[in-house]
mmCIF file of C-alpha atoms and ligand atoms in Angstrom:
data_model
loop_
_atom_site.group_PDB
_atom_site.id
_atom_site.type_symbol
_atom_site.label_atom_id
_atom_site.label_comp_id
_atom_site.label_asym_id
_atom_site.label_seq_id
_atom_site.Cartn_x
_atom_site.Cartn_y
_atom_site.Cartn_z
ATOM 1 C CA MET A 137 5.569 2.450 41.596
ATOM 2 C CA THR A 138 6.453 5.412 39.001
ATOM 3 C CA LEU A 139 4.176 5.618 36.053
ATOM 4 C CA VAL A 140 4.324 8.112 33.285
ATOM 5 C CA ALA A 141 1.218 9.532 31.368
ATOM 6 C CA GLY A 142 1.225 10.504 27.307
ATOM 7 C CA ILE A 143 -0.969 13.174 26.304
ATOM 8 C CA ASP A 144 -1.567 13.777 22.536
ATOM 9 C CA LEU A 145 -3.293 17.152 22.197
ATOM 10 C CA GLY A 146 -5.075 17.972 18.938
ATOM 11 C CA GLY A 147 -7.514 20.500 17.809
ATOM 12 C CA THR A 148 -10.529 18.240 18.240
ATOM 13 C CA ALA A 149 -9.459 15.326 20.305
ATOM 14 C CA ILE A 150 -7.219 14.095 23.210
ATOM 15 C CA ASN A 151 -5.237 11.066 23.367
ATOM 16 C CA TYR A 152 -3.718 9.189 26.462
ATOM 17 C CA THR A 153 -1.764 6.406 27.284
ATOM 18 C CA PHE A 154 0.525 5.251 30.399
ATOM 19 C CA ILE A 155 3.746 3.548 30.680
ATOM 20 C CA ASP A 156 5.392 1.847 33.726
ATOM 21 C CA ALA A 157 9.108 2.215 34.355
ATOM 22 C CA SER A 158 9.633 -1.150 32.941
ATOM 23 C CA SER A 159 8.633 0.150 29.619
ATOM 24 C CA ARG A 160 4.903 -1.627 29.526
ATOM 25 C CA TRP A 161 2.240 0.373 28.037
ATOM 26 C CA LEU A 162 -0.923 0.172 30.246
ATOM 27 C CA ILE A 163 -3.565 0.743 27.545
ATOM 28 C CA ASP A 164 -4.028 -0.720 24.333
ATOM 29 C CA GLY A 165 -5.132 1.329 21.341
ATOM 30 C CA LEU A 166 -6.677 4.628 21.664
ATOM 31 C CA CYS A 167 -8.269 6.246 24.907
ATOM 32 C CA GLU A 168 -9.836 9.562 23.546
ATOM 33 C CA HIS A 169 -11.556 12.725 25.037
ATOM 34 C CA PRO A 170 -12.774 15.616 23.350
ATOM 35 C CA ALA A 171 -10.097 18.563 23.125
ATOM 36 C CA ARG A 172 -12.224 21.606 22.787
ATOM 37 C CA ALA A 173 -9.134 23.607 21.779
ATOM 38 C CA LYS A 174 -11.406 26.162 19.955
ATOM 39 C CA ASP A 175 -12.975 27.324 23.144
ATOM 40 C CA GLY A 176 -9.328 28.362 24.211
ATOM 41 C CA PRO A 177 -6.417 27.307 26.761
ATOM 42 C CA GLU A 178 -8.483 27.528 29.861
ATOM 43 C CA ILE A 179 -11.186 25.148 28.925
ATOM 44 C CA CYS A 180 -8.866 22.797 26.814
ATOM 45 C CA LEU A 181 -6.852 22.421 30.151
ATOM 46 C CA GLU A 182 -9.481 21.264 32.218
ATOM 47 C CA GLN A 183 -10.504 18.705 29.341
ATOM 48 C CA ILE A 184 -6.759 17.167 29.532
ATOM 49 C CA ALA A 185 -7.170 17.132 33.343
ATOM 50 C CA GLY A 186 -10.722 15.435 33.216
ATOM 51 C CA GLY A 187 -9.930 13.331 30.435
ATOM 52 C CA LEU A 188 -6.714 12.199 32.379
ATOM 53 C CA GLU A 189 -8.774 10.925 35.393
ATOM 54 C CA ILE A 190 -11.079 9.057 32.989
ATOM 55 C CA ALA A 191 -7.957 7.481 31.366
ATOM 56 C CA ALA A 192 -6.469 6.405 34.955
ATOM 57 C CA VAL A 193 -9.705 4.609 35.644
ATOM 58 C CA ARG A 194 -9.663 2.736 32.574
ATOM 59 C CA ALA A 195 -5.923 1.624 32.764
ATOM 60 C CA GLY A 196 -6.819 0.792 36.279
ATOM 61 C CA ILE A 197 -4.051 2.704 37.865
ATOM 62 C CA ARG A 198 -4.177 5.563 40.654
ATOM 63 C CA LEU A 199 -3.524 9.170 39.407
ATOM 64 C CA ASP A 200 -1.212 9.590 42.598
ATOM 65 C CA ASP A 201 1.309 7.101 40.911
ATOM 66 C CA VAL A 202 1.602 9.135 37.824
ATOM 67 C CA GLY A 203 4.932 10.745 38.407
ATOM 68 C CA ALA A 204 5.247 12.941 35.126
ATOM 69 C CA VAL A 205 3.471 13.656 32.024
ATOM 70 C CA GLY A 206 4.749 13.868 28.137
ATOM 71 C CA LEU A 207 2.592 16.271 26.154
ATOM 72 C CA ASP A 208 2.502 16.797 22.543
ATOM 73 C CA THR A 209 0.642 19.060 19.970
ATOM 74 C CA PRO A 210 0.843 20.103 16.214
ATOM 75 C CA GLY A 211 3.249 22.802 15.890
ATOM 76 C CA PRO A 212 4.534 25.212 15.410
ATOM 77 C CA ALA A 213 5.845 25.800 19.074
ATOM 78 C CA THR A 214 9.297 26.216 20.695
ATOM 79 C CA ALA A 215 11.247 23.141 22.131
ATOM 80 C CA ASP A 216 9.804 23.886 25.318
ATOM 81 C CA GLY A 217 6.153 23.900 24.260
ATOM 82 C CA VAL A 218 5.283 27.605 23.724
ATOM 83 C CA LEU A 219 2.817 27.926 20.838
ATOM 84 C CA SER A 220 3.785 29.984 17.819
ATOM 85 C CA ALA A 221 3.005 33.986 18.014
ATOM 86 C CA GLU A 222 1.959 33.529 14.600
ATOM 87 C CA GLY A 223 -0.838 31.166 15.476
ATOM 88 C CA SER A 224 -1.490 27.656 14.518
ATOM 89 C CA THR A 225 -4.367 26.242 12.486
ATOM 90 C CA ASN A 226 -5.187 23.527 15.168
ATOM 91 C CA PHE A 227 -5.322 26.339 17.753
ATOM 92 C CA ALA A 228 -7.148 29.005 16.259
ATOM 93 C CA HIS A 229 -8.548 30.706 19.685
ATOM 94 C CA GLN A 230 -6.909 33.847 20.171
ATOM 95 C CA GLY A 231 -5.735 32.667 23.731
ATOM 96 C CA TRP A 232 -3.488 30.218 22.277
ATOM 97 C CA VAL A 233 -1.293 32.768 20.668
ATOM 98 C CA GLY A 234 2.190 32.380 22.204
ATOM 99 C CA TYR A 235 0.666 30.357 24.865
ATOM 100 C CA ASP A 236 2.975 28.224 27.092
ATOM 101 C CA VAL A 237 0.993 25.008 27.015
ATOM 102 C CA ARG A 238 3.752 22.822 28.678
ATOM 103 C CA GLY A 239 4.178 25.149 31.465
ATOM 104 C CA ALA A 240 0.246 25.988 31.805
ATOM 105 C CA LEU A 241 -0.111 22.096 31.887
ATOM 106 C CA ALA A 242 2.714 21.209 34.639
ATOM 107 C CA ALA A 243 1.163 23.777 36.865
ATOM 108 C CA ARG A 244 -2.406 22.477 36.408
ATOM 109 C CA LEU A 245 -1.522 18.942 36.995
ATOM 110 C CA GLY A 246 1.349 19.731 39.591
ATOM 111 C CA ARG A 247 3.744 17.494 37.686
ATOM 112 C CA PRO A 248 6.485 17.862 35.602
ATOM 113 C CA VAL A 249 5.514 17.839 31.820
ATOM 114 C CA THR A 250 7.870 17.235 29.003
ATOM 115 C CA TYR A 251 6.864 18.561 25.366
ATOM 116 C CA LEU A 252 7.273 17.533 21.879
ATOM 117 C CA ASN A 253 5.462 18.443 18.577
ATOM 118 C CA ASP A 254 3.593 15.564 16.956
ATOM 119 C CA GLY A 255 5.922 14.956 14.273
ATOM 120 C CA ASN A 256 8.801 14.424 16.634
ATOM 121 C CA ALA A 257 6.646 12.495 19.282
ATOM 122 C CA GLY A 258 5.504 9.957 16.210
ATOM 123 C CA ALA A 259 9.291 9.565 15.331
ATOM 124 C CA LEU A 260 10.241 8.678 18.857
ATOM 125 C CA TRP A 261 7.364 6.387 19.124
ATOM 126 C CA GLY A 262 8.824 4.830 15.843
ATOM 127 C CA HIS A 263 12.194 4.779 17.267
ATOM 128 C CA PHE A 264 11.277 2.989 20.408
ATOM 129 C CA ALA A 265 9.245 0.345 18.653
ATOM 130 C CA ILE A 266 12.123 -0.758 16.755
ATOM 131 C CA PHE A 267 14.915 -0.312 19.340
ATOM 132 C CA GLY A 268 13.150 -0.370 22.613
ATOM 133 C CA ALA A 269 14.663 1.715 25.495
ATOM 134 C CA GLU A 270 18.277 1.146 24.151
ATOM 135 C CA ARG A 271 19.704 4.632 24.079
ATOM 136 C CA ALA A 272 22.579 4.470 21.520
ATOM 137 C CA ALA A 273 20.582 3.894 18.319
ATOM 138 C CA THR A 274 20.074 6.815 15.584
ATOM 139 C CA SER A 275 17.009 6.828 13.285
ATOM 140 C CA VAL A 276 15.162 8.974 10.833
ATOM 141 C CA SER A 277 11.197 8.993 10.646
ATOM 142 C CA THR A 278 9.198 10.109 7.942
ATOM 143 C CA ILE A 279 5.427 10.367 8.368
ATOM 144 C CA ILE A 280 3.214 10.686 5.272
ATOM 145 C CA GLY A 281 -0.029 12.453 5.946
ATOM 146 C CA THR A 282 -1.654 15.623 4.815
ATOM 147 C CA GLY A 283 1.952 16.954 4.848
ATOM 148 C CA LEU A 284 5.006 15.303 5.578
ATOM 149 C CA GLY A 285 6.146 15.120 9.346
ATOM 150 C CA GLY A 286 8.633 13.228 11.314
ATOM 151 C CA GLY A 287 11.687 13.517 13.186
ATOM 152 C CA VAL A 288 15.278 12.703 13.803
ATOM 153 C CA ILE A 289 16.468 10.659 17.150
ATOM 154 C CA VAL A 290 20.129 10.731 17.412
ATOM 155 C CA GLU A 291 21.558 8.358 19.979
ATOM 156 C CA GLY A 292 18.197 8.014 21.691
ATOM 157 C CA SER A 293 17.447 11.769 21.827
ATOM 158 C CA VAL A 294 15.103 13.745 19.890
ATOM 159 C CA VAL A 295 16.543 16.608 17.773
ATOM 160 C CA LYS A 296 14.245 19.474 18.660
ATOM 161 C CA GLY A 297 16.369 22.416 17.320
ATOM 162 C CA ARG A 298 17.145 25.771 18.486
ATOM 163 C CA LYS A 299 13.870 27.005 17.904
ATOM 164 C CA GLY A 300 11.803 23.857 17.840
ATOM 165 C CA PHE A 301 11.862 23.295 14.063
ATOM 166 C CA GLY A 302 14.225 20.213 14.403
ATOM 167 C CA GLY A 303 12.977 17.475 12.303
ATOM 168 C CA GLU A 304 10.722 19.730 9.770
ATOM 169 C CA LEU A 305 11.846 17.055 7.098
ATOM 170 C CA GLY A 306 8.752 18.047 4.712
ATOM 171 C CA HIS A 307 10.617 21.284 3.936
ATOM 172 C CA VAL A 308 14.141 19.785 3.239
ATOM 173 C CA LEU A 309 14.900 20.265 -0.660
ATOM 174 C CA VAL A 310 15.314 16.983 -2.663
ATOM 175 C CA PRO A 311 17.226 16.869 -6.142
ATOM 176 C CA TYR A 312 13.825 16.115 -7.844
ATOM 177 C CA GLN A 313 15.031 16.656 -11.367
ATOM 178 C CA GLY A 314 16.621 13.315 -11.336
ATOM 179 C CA ILE A 315 12.670 11.568 -11.182
ATOM 180 C CA THR A 316 12.477 11.013 -14.760
ATOM 181 C CA ALA A 317 8.660 10.112 -14.513
ATOM 182 C CA ILE A 318 8.026 13.734 -13.497
ATOM 183 C CA ALA A 319 10.214 15.677 -16.159
ATOM 184 C CA GLY A 320 9.037 19.033 -16.645
ATOM 185 C CA LEU A 321 7.067 19.008 -13.476
ATOM 186 C CA THR A 322 8.033 22.006 -10.957
ATOM 187 C CA PRO A 323 6.417 20.664 -7.707
ATOM 188 C CA GLN A 324 5.386 23.454 -5.093
ATOM 189 C CA CYS A 325 4.782 23.358 -1.582
ATOM 190 C CA ASN A 326 2.763 25.293 0.723
ATOM 191 C CA CYS A 327 5.569 26.859 2.576
ATOM 192 C CA GLY A 328 6.811 28.439 -0.557
ATOM 193 C CA ARG A 329 9.588 25.960 -1.699
ATOM 194 C CA THR A 330 10.121 24.326 -4.736
ATOM 195 C CA GLY A 331 10.787 20.706 -4.880
ATOM 196 C CA ASP A 332 10.917 20.168 -0.935
ATOM 197 C CA LEU A 333 9.897 16.708 0.411
ATOM 198 C CA GLU A 334 6.485 17.655 0.969
ATOM 199 C CA SER A 335 5.670 18.856 -2.176
ATOM 200 C CA LEU A 336 6.626 15.502 -3.581
ATOM 201 C CA CYS A 337 5.538 12.707 -1.071
ATOM 202 C CA SER A 338 2.275 13.781 0.960
ATOM 203 C CA LEU A 339 -1.665 14.137 0.279
ATOM 204 C CA THR A 340 -0.977 17.644 -0.547
ATOM 205 C CA ALA A 341 1.729 16.498 -3.156
ATOM 206 C CA ILE A 342 -0.685 14.421 -4.746
ATOM 207 C CA GLY A 343 -3.323 16.877 -4.876
ATOM 208 C CA LYS A 344 -1.476 19.993 -5.649
ATOM 209 C CA ASN A 345 1.419 18.633 -7.987
ATOM 210 C CA LEU A 346 1.262 14.959 -8.901
ATOM 211 C CA LEU A 347 -2.462 14.234 -9.953
ATOM 212 C CA PRO A 348 -2.609 17.353 -12.185
ATOM 213 C CA TYR A 349 0.604 16.212 -13.744
ATOM 214 C CA PHE A 350 -0.465 12.758 -14.336
ATOM 215 C CA ARG A 351 -3.934 13.384 -15.345
ATOM 216 C CA ARG A 352 -2.563 15.193 -18.496
ATOM 217 C CA ARG A 353 -1.056 11.640 -19.405
ATOM 218 C CA TYR A 354 -4.365 9.899 -18.460
ATOM 219 C CA PRO A 355 -7.163 12.092 -19.698
ATOM 220 C CA GLU A 356 -9.591 9.043 -19.775
ATOM 221 C CA HIS A 357 -8.832 8.208 -16.395
ATOM 222 C CA GLU A 358 -11.773 8.184 -13.701
ATOM 223 C CA LEU A 359 -9.698 10.316 -11.447
ATOM 224 C CA ALA A 360 -9.274 12.904 -14.276
ATOM 225 C CA LYS A 361 -13.067 13.457 -14.191
ATOM 226 C CA MET A 362 -13.820 14.535 -10.838
ATOM 227 C CA PRO A 363 -12.208 17.592 -8.511
ATOM 228 C CA VAL A 364 -8.516 17.062 -8.038
ATOM 229 C CA ASP A 365 -8.885 17.094 -4.058
ATOM 230 C CA GLN A 366 -11.417 14.424 -4.138
ATOM 231 C CA ALA A 367 -9.530 12.632 -6.665
ATOM 232 C CA ALA A 368 -6.251 12.768 -4.446
ATOM 233 C CA LYS A 369 -7.826 10.880 -1.737
ATOM 234 C CA LEU A 370 -8.558 7.988 -3.846
ATOM 235 C CA VAL A 371 -4.990 7.535 -5.309
ATOM 236 C CA ARG A 372 -3.827 5.192 -2.522
ATOM 237 C CA GLY A 373 -7.059 2.801 -2.599
ATOM 238 C CA ARG A 374 -6.387 2.500 -6.282
ATOM 239 C CA ALA A 375 -2.665 2.119 -6.281
ATOM 240 C CA GLU A 376 -3.028 -0.971 -3.725
ATOM 241 C CA ARG A 377 -5.494 -2.450 -6.192
ATOM 242 C CA GLY A 378 -3.054 -2.146 -9.262
ATOM 243 C CA ASP A 379 -4.231 0.999 -11.127
ATOM 244 C CA ALA A 380 -1.442 2.065 -13.318
ATOM 245 C CA MET A 381 -1.440 5.909 -12.855
ATOM 246 C CA CYS A 382 -1.984 5.698 -9.192
ATOM 247 C CA ILE A 383 0.890 3.317 -8.916
ATOM 248 C CA GLU A 384 3.098 5.968 -10.996
ATOM 249 C CA ILE A 385 2.024 8.317 -8.526
ATOM 250 C CA PHE A 386 3.220 6.308 -5.517
ATOM 251 C CA ARG A 387 6.489 5.323 -7.419
ATOM 252 C CA VAL A 388 7.348 9.044 -7.637
ATOM 253 C CA GLN A 389 6.472 9.629 -3.969
ATOM 254 C CA ALA A 390 8.718 6.652 -2.924
ATOM 255 C CA HIS A 391 11.600 7.991 -5.186
ATOM 256 C CA ALA A 392 11.466 11.251 -3.624
ATOM 257 C CA LEU A 393 11.689 9.743 -0.159
ATOM 258 C CA GLY A 394 14.627 7.544 -1.424
ATOM 259 C CA LEU A 395 16.814 10.662 -2.325
ATOM 260 C CA PHE A 396 15.656 12.220 0.800
ATOM 261 C CA PHE A 397 16.758 9.202 2.734
ATOM 262 C CA ASP A 398 20.134 9.261 0.719
ATOM 263 C CA GLU A 399 20.684 12.612 2.399
ATOM 264 C CA MET A 400 19.937 11.526 5.642
ATOM 265 C CA VAL A 401 22.282 8.314 5.305
ATOM 266 C CA ASN A 402 25.038 10.696 4.439
ATOM 267 C CA THR A 403 24.263 13.272 7.152
ATOM 268 C CA PHE A 404 23.465 10.928 10.288
ATOM 269 C CA ASP A 405 24.639 7.253 9.187
ATOM 270 C CA PRO A 406 21.418 6.096 11.073
ATOM 271 C CA ASP A 407 20.925 2.483 12.355
ATOM 272 C CA ALA A 408 17.280 2.617 10.634
ATOM 273 C CA LEU A 409 14.996 4.558 8.342
ATOM 274 C CA ILE A 410 11.238 4.547 9.213
ATOM 275 C CA VAL A 411 8.289 5.238 7.298
ATOM 276 C CA GLY A 412 4.475 5.808 8.589
ATOM 277 C CA GLY A 413 1.312 7.730 8.198
ATOM 278 C CA GLY A 414 -1.664 7.682 6.233
ATOM 279 C CA ALA A 415 -0.091 6.658 2.978
ATOM 280 C CA LEU A 416 1.317 3.394 4.586
ATOM 281 C CA GLU A 417 -2.140 2.296 5.891
ATOM 282 C CA THR A 418 -2.378 -0.573 3.655
ATOM 283 C CA GLY A 419 -1.891 -4.220 3.317
ATOM 284 C CA PRO A 420 1.746 -5.535 3.930
ATOM 285 C CA ALA A 421 2.246 -6.384 0.099
ATOM 286 C CA PHE A 422 1.765 -2.866 -0.909
ATOM 287 C CA GLN A 423 3.989 -1.678 2.095
ATOM 288 C CA ARG A 424 6.646 -3.931 0.962
ATOM 289 C CA TRP A 425 6.705 -2.905 -2.671
ATOM 290 C CA PHE A 426 6.691 0.876 -1.491
ATOM 291 C CA ILE A 427 9.907 0.248 0.555
ATOM 292 C CA ASP A 428 11.317 -1.493 -2.350
ATOM 293 C CA GLU A 429 10.532 1.539 -4.534
ATOM 294 C CA ILE A 430 12.222 3.863 -1.906
ATOM 295 C CA ARG A 431 15.381 1.871 -2.027
ATOM 296 C CA LEU A 432 15.079 1.935 -5.805
ATOM 297 C CA GLY A 433 15.071 5.610 -5.562
ATOM 298 C CA MET A 434 18.082 5.907 -3.523
ATOM 299 C CA PRO A 435 21.441 6.250 -5.400
ATOM 300 C CA ALA A 436 23.947 3.660 -5.069
ATOM 301 C CA GLN A 437 25.196 3.422 -1.149
ATOM 302 C CA ARG A 438 28.439 2.599 0.034
ATOM 303 C CA THR A 439 29.033 -1.307 0.435
ATOM 304 C CA GLU A 440 29.002 -0.653 4.335
ATOM 305 C CA GLN A 441 25.604 1.227 4.038
ATOM 306 C CA ALA A 442 23.575 -0.444 1.642
ATOM 307 C CA ASP A 443 21.942 -2.546 4.113
ATOM 308 C CA ILE A 444 20.511 0.368 5.975
ATOM 309 C CA PRO A 445 17.167 -0.920 7.233
ATOM 310 C CA ILE A 446 13.781 0.765 6.263
ATOM 311 C CA HIS A 447 11.042 0.110 8.642
ATOM 312 C CA VAL A 448 7.287 0.726 8.407
ATOM 313 C CA MET A 449 6.323 2.414 11.721
ATOM 314 C CA PRO A 450 3.660 0.466 13.717
ATOM 315 C CA ASN A 451 0.531 1.614 15.715
ATOM 316 C CA GLY A 452 -0.271 4.790 13.745
ATOM 317 C CA ASP A 453 -3.145 6.174 15.760
ATOM 318 C CA ALA A 454 -1.524 6.057 19.066
ATOM 319 C CA ALA A 455 1.813 7.058 17.971
ATOM 320 C CA GLY A 456 1.892 10.900 19.413
ATOM 321 C CA ALA A 457 0.746 9.848 22.865
ATOM 322 C CA ARG A 458 3.165 7.106 22.991
ATOM 323 C CA GLY A 459 6.109 9.129 21.886
ATOM 324 C CA ALA A 460 5.235 11.814 24.634
ATOM 325 C CA ALA A 461 4.927 9.403 27.232
ATOM 326 C CA ILE A 462 8.431 7.853 26.250
ATOM 327 C CA GLU A 463 10.350 11.443 26.376
ATOM 328 C CA ALA A 464 8.389 11.978 29.888
ATOM 329 C CA LEU A 465 9.641 8.324 30.974
ATOM 330 C CA ARG A 466 13.164 9.447 30.205
ATOM 331 C CA LEU A 467 12.833 12.251 32.221
ATOM 332 C CA VAL A 468 11.804 10.351 35.282
ATOM 333 C CA GLN A 469 14.631 7.768 34.529
ATOM 334 C CA LYS A 470 17.170 10.612 34.399
ATOM 335 C CA ASN A 471 16.109 11.891 37.989
ATOM 336 C CA LEU A 472 16.060 8.169 39.610
ATOM 337 C CA PRO A 473 19.087 7.522 41.707
ATOM 338 C CA ALA A 474 21.797 5.264 39.760
ATOM 339 C CA GLY A 475 20.793 1.678 39.101
ATOM 340 C CA THR A 476 17.005 2.127 39.776
ATOM 341 C CA ALA A 477 15.918 2.806 36.278
ATOM 342 C CA GLY A 478 13.985 0.107 35.373
ATOM 343 C CA ALA A 479 12.714 -1.169 38.626
ATOM 344 C CA SER A 480 8.890 -1.556 39.116
ATOM 345 C CA ALA A 481 8.617 -1.597 42.837
HETATM 346 ZN ZN1 LIG B 700 7.417 22.771 2.111
#
């Protein structure tokens, strides 16, 4: 039996999952282990290997049956998993600079290892959750968190790009001047751009641009009377409970996403648009309202494209590990003799 492991490496925690050749998940929810990334690559690699053994016991499988491993980490990194020479906030230890984390893990585990950045892994999981193992579908996923991540899956394959920056959707410019609710605002992104998707649709967007703008209109609001970073984290909960200012802030985010999705519809004519991340860890009624607002923010579509489905991404916490596992499963299936993919014996 061929099994595949998915390993989601973050700065503080590693999350594991396993999938079999019939696309069945062998772990429900999270299986976590400390990452110790701040102690450098050597110690962290031992943590990954040790945690994998613990996870295998928990899943009731033999590690010998694991034929390949999918790894994902926060970027920036090349498409092959060499971390940026300019460093990364999650991997601050000097040893990580320009480190080939994929190659080193393959050597340590003695197995093929595939690599995706965490945004692309999340996007592949969202795609798989909707389309299953069907290979022909195309989707665009946005994950609204502290920043805005995501990915593009074209006919079943992740678009990694020439330098590993494929799917950096947060830094795509959107024509925000058309959003009348923020007339006069020049939304700045930490990347230096003005008016990209992350500057309008992320927790950072709320703290840096949207909340300061709307607080001037609502000077008596309770969120106008506390530090802006603290207040920004309360906006989603207040919006879900019906607060007028916070609803306006979420409506602007949805309309910005609508403008961005319109660009994607015209670029890829995708089978689905997918939205996930902390912003949508809410009840179903708020999720439906947000999706409706995204549609209202989209310019009119061609008749043939007006029914483009917009989905909420399921299972947020395990998305990275699951996406990483799917990428490795595809490697294994590509290397199986014709006609045996999907066999579980
Ligand atoms: Zn940006």
